[in-house]
PDB file of N, CA and C in Angstrom:
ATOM      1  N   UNK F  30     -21.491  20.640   3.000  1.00 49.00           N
ATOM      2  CA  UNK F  30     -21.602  19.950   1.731  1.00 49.00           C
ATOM      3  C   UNK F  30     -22.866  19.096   1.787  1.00 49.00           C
ATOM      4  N   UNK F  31     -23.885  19.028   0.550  1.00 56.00           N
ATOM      5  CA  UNK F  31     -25.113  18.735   0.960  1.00 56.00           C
ATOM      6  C   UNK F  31     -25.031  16.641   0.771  1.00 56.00           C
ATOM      7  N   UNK F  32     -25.514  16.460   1.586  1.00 54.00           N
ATOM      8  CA  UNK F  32     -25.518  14.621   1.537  1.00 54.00           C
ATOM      9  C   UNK F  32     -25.191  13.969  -0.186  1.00 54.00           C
ATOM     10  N   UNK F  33     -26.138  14.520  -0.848  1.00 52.00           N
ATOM     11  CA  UNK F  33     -25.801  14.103  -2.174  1.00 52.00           C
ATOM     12  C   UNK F  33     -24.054  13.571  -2.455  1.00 52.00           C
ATOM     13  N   UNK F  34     -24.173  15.323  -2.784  1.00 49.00           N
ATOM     14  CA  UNK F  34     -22.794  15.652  -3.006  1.00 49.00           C
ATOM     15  C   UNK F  34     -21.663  14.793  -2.788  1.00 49.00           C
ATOM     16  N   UNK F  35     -21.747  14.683  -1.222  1.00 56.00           N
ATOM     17  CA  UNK F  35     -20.894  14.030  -0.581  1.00 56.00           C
ATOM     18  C   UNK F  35     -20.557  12.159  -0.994  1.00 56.00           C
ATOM     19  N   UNK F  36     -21.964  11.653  -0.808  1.00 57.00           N
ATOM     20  CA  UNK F  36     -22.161  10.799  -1.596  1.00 57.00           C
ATOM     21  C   UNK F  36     -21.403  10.317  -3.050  1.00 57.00           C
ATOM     22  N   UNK F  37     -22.266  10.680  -3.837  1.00 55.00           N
ATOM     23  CA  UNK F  37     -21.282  10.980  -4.850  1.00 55.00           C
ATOM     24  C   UNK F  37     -19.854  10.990  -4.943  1.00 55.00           C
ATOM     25  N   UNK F  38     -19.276  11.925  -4.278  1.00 49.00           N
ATOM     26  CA  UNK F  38     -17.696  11.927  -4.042  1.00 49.00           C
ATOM     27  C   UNK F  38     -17.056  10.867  -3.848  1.00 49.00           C
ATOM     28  N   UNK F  39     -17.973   9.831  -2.919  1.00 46.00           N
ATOM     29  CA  UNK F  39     -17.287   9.178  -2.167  1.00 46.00           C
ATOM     30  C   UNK F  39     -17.521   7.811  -3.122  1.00 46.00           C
ATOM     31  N   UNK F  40     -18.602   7.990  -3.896  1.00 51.00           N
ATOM     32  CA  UNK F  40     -18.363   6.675  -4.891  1.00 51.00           C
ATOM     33  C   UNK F  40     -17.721   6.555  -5.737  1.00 51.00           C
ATOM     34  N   UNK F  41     -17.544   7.953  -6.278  1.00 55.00           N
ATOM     35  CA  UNK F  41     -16.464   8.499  -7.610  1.00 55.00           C
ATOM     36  C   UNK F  41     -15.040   7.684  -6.804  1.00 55.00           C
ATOM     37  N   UNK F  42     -14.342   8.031  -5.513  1.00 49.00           N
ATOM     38  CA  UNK F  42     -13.672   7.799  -5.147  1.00 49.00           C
ATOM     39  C   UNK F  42     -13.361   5.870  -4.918  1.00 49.00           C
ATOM     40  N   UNK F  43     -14.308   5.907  -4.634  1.00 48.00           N
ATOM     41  CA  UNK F  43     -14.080   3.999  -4.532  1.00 48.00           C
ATOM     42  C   UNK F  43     -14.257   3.788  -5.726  1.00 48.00           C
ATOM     43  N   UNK F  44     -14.668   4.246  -7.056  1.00 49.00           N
ATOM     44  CA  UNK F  44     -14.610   3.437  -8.215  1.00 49.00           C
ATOM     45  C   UNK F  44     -13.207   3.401  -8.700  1.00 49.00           C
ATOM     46  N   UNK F  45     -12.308   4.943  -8.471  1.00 48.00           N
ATOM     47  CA  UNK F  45     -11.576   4.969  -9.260  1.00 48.00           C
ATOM     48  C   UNK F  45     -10.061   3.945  -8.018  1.00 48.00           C
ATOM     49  N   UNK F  46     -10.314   3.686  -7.034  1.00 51.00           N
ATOM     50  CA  UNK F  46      -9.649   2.777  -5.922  1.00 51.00           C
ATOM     51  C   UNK F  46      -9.537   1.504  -6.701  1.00 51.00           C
ATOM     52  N   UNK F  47     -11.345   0.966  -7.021  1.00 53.00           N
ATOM     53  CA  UNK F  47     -11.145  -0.069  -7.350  1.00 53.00           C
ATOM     54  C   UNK F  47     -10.702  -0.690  -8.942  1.00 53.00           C
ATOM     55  N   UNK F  48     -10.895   0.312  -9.886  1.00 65.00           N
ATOM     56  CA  UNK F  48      -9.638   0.329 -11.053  1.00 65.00           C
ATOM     57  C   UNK F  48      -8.623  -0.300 -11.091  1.00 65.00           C
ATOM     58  N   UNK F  49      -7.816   0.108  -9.939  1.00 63.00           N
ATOM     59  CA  UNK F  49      -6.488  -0.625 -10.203  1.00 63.00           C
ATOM     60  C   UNK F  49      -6.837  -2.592  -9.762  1.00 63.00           C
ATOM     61  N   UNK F  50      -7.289  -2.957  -9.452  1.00 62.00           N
ATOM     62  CA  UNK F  50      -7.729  -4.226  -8.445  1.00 62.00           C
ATOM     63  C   UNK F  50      -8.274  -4.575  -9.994  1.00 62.00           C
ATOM     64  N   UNK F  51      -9.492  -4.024 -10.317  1.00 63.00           N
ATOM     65  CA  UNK F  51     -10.162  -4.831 -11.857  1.00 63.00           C
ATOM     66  C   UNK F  51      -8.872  -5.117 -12.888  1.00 63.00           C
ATOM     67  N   UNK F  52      -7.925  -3.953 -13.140  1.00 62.00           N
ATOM     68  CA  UNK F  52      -7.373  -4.360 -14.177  1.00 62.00           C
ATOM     69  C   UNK F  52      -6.474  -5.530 -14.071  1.00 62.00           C
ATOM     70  N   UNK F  53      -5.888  -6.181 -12.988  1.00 58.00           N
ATOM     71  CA  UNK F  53      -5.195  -6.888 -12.839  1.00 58.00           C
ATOM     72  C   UNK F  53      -5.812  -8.403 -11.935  1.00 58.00           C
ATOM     73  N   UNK F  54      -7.088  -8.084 -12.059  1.00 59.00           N
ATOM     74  CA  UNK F  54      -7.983  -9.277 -11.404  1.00 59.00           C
ATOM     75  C   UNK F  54      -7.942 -10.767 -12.132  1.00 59.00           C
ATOM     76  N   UNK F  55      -7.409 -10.934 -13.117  1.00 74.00           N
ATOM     77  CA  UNK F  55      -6.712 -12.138 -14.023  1.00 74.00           C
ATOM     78  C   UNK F  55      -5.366 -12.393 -13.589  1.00 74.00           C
ATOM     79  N   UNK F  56      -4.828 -11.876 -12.580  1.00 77.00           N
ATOM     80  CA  UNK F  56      -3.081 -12.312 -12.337  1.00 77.00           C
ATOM     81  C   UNK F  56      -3.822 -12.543 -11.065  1.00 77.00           C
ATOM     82  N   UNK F  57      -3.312 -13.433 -10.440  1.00 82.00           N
ATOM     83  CA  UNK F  57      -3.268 -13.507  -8.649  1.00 82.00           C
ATOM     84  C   UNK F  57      -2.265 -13.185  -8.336  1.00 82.00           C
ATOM     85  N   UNK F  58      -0.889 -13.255  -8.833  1.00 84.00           N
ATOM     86  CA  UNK F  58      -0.037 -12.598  -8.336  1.00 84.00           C
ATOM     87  C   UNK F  58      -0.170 -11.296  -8.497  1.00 84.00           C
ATOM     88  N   UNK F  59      -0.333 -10.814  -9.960  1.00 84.00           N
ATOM     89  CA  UNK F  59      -0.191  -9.252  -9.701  1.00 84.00           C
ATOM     90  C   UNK F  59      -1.181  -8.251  -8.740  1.00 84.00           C
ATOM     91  N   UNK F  60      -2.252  -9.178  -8.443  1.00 85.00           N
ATOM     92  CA  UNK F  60      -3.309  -8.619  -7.495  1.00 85.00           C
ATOM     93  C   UNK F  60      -2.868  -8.946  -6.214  1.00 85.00           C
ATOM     94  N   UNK F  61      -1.978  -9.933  -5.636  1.00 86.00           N
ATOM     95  CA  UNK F  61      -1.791 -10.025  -4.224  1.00 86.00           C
ATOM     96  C   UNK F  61      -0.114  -8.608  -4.511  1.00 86.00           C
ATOM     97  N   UNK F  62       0.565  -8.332  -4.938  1.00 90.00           N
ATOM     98  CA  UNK F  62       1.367  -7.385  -5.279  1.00 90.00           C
ATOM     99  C   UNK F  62       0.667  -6.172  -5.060  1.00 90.00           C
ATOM    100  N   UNK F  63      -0.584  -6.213  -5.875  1.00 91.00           N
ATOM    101  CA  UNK F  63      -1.017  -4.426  -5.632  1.00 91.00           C
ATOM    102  C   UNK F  63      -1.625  -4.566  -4.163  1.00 91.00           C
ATOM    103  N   UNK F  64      -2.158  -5.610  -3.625  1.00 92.00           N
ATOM    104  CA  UNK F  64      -3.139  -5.322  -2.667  1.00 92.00           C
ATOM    105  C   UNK F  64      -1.765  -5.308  -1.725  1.00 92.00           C
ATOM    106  N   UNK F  65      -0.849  -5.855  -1.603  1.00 94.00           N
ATOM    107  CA  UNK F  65       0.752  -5.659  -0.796  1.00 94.00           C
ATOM    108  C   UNK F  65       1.025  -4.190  -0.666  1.00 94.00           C
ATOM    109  N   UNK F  66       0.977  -3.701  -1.790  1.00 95.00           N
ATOM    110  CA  UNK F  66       1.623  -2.335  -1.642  1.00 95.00           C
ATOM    111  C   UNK F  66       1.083  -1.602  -0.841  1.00 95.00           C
ATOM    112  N   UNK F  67      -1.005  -1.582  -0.894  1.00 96.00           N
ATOM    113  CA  UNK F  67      -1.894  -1.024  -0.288  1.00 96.00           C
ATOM    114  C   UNK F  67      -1.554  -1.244   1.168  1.00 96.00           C
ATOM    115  N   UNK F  68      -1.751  -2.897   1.360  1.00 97.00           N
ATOM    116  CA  UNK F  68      -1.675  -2.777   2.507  1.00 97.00           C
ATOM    117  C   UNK F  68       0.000  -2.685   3.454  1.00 97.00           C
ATOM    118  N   UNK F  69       1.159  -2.291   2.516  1.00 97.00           N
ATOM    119  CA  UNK F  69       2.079  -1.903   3.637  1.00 97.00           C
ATOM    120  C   UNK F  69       1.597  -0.922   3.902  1.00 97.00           C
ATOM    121  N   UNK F  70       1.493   0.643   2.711  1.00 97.00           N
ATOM    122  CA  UNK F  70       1.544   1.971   3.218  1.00 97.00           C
ATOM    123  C   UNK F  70       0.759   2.425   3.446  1.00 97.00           C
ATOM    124  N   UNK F  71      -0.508   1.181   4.362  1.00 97.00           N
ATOM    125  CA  UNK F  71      -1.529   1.695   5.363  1.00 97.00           C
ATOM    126  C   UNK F  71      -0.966   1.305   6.764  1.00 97.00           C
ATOM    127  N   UNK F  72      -0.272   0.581   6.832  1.00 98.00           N
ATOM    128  CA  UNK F  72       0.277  -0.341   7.645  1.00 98.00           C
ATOM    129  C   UNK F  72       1.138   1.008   8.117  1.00 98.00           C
ATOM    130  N   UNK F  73       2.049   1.423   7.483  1.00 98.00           N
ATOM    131  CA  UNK F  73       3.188   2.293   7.898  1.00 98.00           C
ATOM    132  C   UNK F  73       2.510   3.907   8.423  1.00 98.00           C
ATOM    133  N   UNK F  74       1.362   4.009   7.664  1.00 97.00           N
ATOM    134  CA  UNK F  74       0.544   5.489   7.857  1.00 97.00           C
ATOM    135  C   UNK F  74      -0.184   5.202   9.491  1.00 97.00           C
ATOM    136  N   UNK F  75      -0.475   3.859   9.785  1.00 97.00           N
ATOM    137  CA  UNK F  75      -0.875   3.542  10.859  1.00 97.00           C
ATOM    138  C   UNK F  75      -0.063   3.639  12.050  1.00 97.00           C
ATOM    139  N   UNK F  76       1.268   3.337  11.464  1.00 97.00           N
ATOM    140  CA  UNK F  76       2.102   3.321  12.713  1.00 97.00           C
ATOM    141  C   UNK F  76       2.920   4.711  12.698  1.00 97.00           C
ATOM    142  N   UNK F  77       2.766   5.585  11.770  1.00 97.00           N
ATOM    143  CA  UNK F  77       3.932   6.368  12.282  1.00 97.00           C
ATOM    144  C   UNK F  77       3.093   7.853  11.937  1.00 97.00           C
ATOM    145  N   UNK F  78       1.707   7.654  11.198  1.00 96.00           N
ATOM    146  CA  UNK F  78       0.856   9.197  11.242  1.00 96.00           C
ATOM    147  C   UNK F  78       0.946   9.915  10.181  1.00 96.00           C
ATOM    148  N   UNK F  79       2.107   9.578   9.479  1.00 96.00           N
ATOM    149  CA  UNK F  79       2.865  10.403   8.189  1.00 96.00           C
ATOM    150  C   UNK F  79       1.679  10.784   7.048  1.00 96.00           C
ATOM    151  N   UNK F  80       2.409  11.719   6.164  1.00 95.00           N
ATOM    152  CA  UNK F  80       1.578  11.964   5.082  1.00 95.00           C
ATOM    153  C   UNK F  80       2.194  12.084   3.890  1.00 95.00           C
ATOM    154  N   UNK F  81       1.823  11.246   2.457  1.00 96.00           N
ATOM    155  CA  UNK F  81       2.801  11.650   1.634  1.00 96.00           C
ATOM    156  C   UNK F  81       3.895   9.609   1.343  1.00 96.00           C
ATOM    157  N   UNK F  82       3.543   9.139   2.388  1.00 97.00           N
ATOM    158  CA  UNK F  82       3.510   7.572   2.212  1.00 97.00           C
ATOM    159  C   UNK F  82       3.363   6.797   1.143  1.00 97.00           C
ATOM    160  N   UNK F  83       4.932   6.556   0.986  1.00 97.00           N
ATOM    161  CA  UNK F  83       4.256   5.391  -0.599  1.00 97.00           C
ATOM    162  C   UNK F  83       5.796   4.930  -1.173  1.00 97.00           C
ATOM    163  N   UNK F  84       5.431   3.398  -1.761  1.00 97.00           N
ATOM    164  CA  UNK F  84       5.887   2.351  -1.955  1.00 97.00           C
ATOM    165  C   UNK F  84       7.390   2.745  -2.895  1.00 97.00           C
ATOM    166  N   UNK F  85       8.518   2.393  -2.290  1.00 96.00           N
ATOM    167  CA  UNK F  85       9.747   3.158  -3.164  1.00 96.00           C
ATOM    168  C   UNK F  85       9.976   1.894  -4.174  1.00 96.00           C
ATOM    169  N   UNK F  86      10.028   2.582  -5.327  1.00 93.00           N
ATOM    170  CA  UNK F  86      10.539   2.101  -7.039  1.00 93.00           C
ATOM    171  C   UNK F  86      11.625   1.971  -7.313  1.00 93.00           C
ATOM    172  N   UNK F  87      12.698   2.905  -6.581  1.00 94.00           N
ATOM    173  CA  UNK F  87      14.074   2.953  -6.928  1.00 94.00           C
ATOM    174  C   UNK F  87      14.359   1.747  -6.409  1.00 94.00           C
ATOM    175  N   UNK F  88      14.419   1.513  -5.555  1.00 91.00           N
ATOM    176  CA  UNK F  88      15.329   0.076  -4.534  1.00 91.00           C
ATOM    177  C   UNK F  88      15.068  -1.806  -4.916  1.00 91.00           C
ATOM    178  N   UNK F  89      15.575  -1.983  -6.101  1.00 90.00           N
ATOM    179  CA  UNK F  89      15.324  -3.271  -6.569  1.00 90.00           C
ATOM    180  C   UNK F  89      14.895  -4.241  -5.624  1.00 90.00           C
ATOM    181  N   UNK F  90      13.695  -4.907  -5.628  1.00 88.00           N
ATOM    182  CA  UNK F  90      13.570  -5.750  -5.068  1.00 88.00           C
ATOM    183  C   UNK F  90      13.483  -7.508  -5.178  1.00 88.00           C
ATOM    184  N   UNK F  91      14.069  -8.494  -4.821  1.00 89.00           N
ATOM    185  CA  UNK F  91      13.947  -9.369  -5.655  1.00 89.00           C
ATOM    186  C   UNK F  91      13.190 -10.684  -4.689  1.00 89.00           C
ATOM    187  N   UNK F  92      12.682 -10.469  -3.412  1.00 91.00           N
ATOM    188  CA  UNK F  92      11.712 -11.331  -2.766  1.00 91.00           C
ATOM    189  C   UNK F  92      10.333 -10.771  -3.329  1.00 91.00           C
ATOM    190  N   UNK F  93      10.135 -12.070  -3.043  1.00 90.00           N
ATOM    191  CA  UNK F  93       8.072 -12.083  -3.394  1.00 90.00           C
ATOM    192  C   UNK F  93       7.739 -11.530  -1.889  1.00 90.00           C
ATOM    193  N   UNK F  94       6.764 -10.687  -1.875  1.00 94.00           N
ATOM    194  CA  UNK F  94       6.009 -10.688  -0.594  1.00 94.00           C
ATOM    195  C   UNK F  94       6.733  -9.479   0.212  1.00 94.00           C
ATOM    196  N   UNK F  95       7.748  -8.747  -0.231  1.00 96.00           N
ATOM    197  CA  UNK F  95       8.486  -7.519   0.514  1.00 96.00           C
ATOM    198  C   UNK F  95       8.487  -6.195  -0.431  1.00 96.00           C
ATOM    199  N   UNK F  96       8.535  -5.451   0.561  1.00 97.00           N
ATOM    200  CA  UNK F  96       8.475  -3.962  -0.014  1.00 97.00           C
ATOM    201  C   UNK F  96       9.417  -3.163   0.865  1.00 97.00           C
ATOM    202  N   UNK F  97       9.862  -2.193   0.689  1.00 97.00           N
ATOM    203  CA  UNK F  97      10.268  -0.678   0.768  1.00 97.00           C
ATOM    204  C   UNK F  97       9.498   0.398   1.150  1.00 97.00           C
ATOM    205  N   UNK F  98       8.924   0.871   1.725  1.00 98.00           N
ATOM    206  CA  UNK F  98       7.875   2.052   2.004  1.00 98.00           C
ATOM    207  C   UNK F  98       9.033   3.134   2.404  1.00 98.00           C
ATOM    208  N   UNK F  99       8.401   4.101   1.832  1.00 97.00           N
ATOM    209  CA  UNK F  99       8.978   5.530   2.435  1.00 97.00           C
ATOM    210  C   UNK F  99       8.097   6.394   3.396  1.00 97.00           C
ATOM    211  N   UNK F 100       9.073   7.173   3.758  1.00 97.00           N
ATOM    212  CA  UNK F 100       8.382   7.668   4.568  1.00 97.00           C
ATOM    213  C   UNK F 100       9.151   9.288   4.367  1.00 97.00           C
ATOM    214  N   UNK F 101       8.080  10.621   4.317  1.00 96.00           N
ATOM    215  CA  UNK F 101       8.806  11.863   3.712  1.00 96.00           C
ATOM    216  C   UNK F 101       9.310  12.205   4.923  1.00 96.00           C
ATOM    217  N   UNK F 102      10.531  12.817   4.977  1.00 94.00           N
ATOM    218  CA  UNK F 102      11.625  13.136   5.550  1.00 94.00           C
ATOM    219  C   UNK F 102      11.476  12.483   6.837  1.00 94.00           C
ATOM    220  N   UNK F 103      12.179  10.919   6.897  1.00 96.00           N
ATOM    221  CA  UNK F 103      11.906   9.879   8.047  1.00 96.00           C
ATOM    222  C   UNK F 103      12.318   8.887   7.589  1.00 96.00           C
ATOM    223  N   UNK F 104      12.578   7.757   8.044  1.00 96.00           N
ATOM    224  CA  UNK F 104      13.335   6.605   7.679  1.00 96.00           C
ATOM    225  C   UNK F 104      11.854   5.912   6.834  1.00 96.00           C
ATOM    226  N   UNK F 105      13.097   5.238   5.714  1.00 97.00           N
ATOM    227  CA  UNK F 105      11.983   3.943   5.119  1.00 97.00           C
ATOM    228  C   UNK F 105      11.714   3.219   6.393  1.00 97.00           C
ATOM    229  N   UNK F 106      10.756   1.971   5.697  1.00 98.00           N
ATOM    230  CA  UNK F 106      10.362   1.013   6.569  1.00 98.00           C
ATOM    231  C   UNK F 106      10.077  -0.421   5.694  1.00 98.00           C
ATOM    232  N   UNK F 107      10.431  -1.402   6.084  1.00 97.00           N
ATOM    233  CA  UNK F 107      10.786  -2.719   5.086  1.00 97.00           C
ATOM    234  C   UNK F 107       9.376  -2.943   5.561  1.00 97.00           C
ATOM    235  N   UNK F 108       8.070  -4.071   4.646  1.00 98.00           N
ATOM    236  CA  UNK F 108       7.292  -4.183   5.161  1.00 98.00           C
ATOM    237  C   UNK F 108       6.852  -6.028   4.478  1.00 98.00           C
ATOM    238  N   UNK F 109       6.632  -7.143   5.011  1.00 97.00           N
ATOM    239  CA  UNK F 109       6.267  -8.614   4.258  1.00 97.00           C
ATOM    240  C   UNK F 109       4.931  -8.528   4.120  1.00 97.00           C
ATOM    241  N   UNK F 110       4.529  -9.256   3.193  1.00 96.00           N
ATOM    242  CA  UNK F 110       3.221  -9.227   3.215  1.00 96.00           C
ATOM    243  C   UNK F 110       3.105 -10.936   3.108  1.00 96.00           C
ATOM    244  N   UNK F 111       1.648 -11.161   3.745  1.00 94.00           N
ATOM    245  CA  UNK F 111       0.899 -13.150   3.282  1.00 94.00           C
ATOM    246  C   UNK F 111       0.659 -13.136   1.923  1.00 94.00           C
ATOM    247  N   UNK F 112       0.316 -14.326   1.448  1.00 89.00           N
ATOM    248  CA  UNK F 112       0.249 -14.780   0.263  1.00 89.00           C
ATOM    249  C   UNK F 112      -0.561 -13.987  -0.675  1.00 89.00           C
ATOM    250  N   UNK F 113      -1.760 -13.172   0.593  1.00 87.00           N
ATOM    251  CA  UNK F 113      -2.800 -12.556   0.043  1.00 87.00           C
ATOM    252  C   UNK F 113      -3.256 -11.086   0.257  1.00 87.00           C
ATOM    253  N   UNK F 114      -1.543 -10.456   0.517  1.00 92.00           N
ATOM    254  CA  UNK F 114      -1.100  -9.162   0.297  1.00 92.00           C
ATOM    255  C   UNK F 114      -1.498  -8.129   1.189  1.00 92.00           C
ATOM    256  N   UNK F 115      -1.683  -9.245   2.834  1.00 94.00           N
ATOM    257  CA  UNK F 115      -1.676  -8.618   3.556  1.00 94.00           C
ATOM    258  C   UNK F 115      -0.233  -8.399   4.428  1.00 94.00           C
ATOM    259  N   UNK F 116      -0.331  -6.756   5.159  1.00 97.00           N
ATOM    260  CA  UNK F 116       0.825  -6.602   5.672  1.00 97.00           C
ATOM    261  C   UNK F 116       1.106  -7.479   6.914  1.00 97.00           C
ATOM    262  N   UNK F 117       1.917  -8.490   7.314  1.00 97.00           N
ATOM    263  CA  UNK F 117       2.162  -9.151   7.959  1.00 97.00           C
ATOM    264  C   UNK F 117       3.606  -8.646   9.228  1.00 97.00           C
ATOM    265  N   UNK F 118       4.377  -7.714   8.818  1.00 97.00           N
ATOM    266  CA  UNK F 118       5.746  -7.287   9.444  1.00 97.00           C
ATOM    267  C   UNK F 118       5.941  -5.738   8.878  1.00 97.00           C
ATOM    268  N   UNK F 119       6.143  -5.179   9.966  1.00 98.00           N
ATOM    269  CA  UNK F 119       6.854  -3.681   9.084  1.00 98.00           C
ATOM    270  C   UNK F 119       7.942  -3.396  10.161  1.00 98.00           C
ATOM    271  N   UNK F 120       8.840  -3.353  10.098  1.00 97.00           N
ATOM    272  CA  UNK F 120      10.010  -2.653  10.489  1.00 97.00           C
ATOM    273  C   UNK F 120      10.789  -1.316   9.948  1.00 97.00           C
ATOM    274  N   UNK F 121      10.983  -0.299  10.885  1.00 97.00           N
ATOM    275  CA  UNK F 121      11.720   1.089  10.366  1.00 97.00           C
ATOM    276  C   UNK F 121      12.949   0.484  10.095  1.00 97.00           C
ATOM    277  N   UNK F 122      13.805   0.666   8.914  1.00 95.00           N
ATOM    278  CA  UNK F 122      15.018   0.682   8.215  1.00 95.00           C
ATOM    279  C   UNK F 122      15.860   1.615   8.959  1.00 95.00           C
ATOM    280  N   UNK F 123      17.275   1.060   9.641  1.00 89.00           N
ATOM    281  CA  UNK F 123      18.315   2.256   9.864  1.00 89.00           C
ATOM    282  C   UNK F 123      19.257   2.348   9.238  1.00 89.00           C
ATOM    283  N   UNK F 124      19.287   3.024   8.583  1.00 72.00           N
ATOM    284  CA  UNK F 124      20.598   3.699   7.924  1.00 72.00           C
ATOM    285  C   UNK F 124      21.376   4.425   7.990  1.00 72.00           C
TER     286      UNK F 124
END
């Protein structure tokens, strides 16, 4: 793939990353929330290799600062995040 190209790709790709971050750059909460989500189910892709990783919707949550991550055919994993939506704790869920 010729340098350009590649290039290119890769900015197309960080613009449309950073989309979600602009639209909600007027909430601090809702921006430490999205940057939470990011950084559990990098957090969880880090520790366990998986593919297909990402933040479960079904499972009501009612703390600030916690999430749910899934993991495809493998246990969730509970994950806290700091004030500023970094992943701070991830633990595999047994059920």
């Amino acid at each position: 793939m010729p340098v350009f190209l590649r290039s290119a790709l890769c900015l197309s790709l960080l613009a449309v990353a950073a989309c979600d971050e602009i639209a909600v750059a007027n909430d601090p909460e809702a921006l430490a929330d999205l940057r939470g989500q990011k950084s559990c189910v990098r957090a969880v892709v880090d520790e366990t290799g998986a593919d297909g990783v990402a933040i479960n919707t079904t499972i009501p949550i009612i703390e600030t600062n916690y999430f749910i991550v899934d993991v495809p055919n493998a246990k969730s994993w509970s994950c806290v995040t700091d004030e500023n939506g970094r992943a701070t704790q991830i633990a595999e869920i047994n059920r």
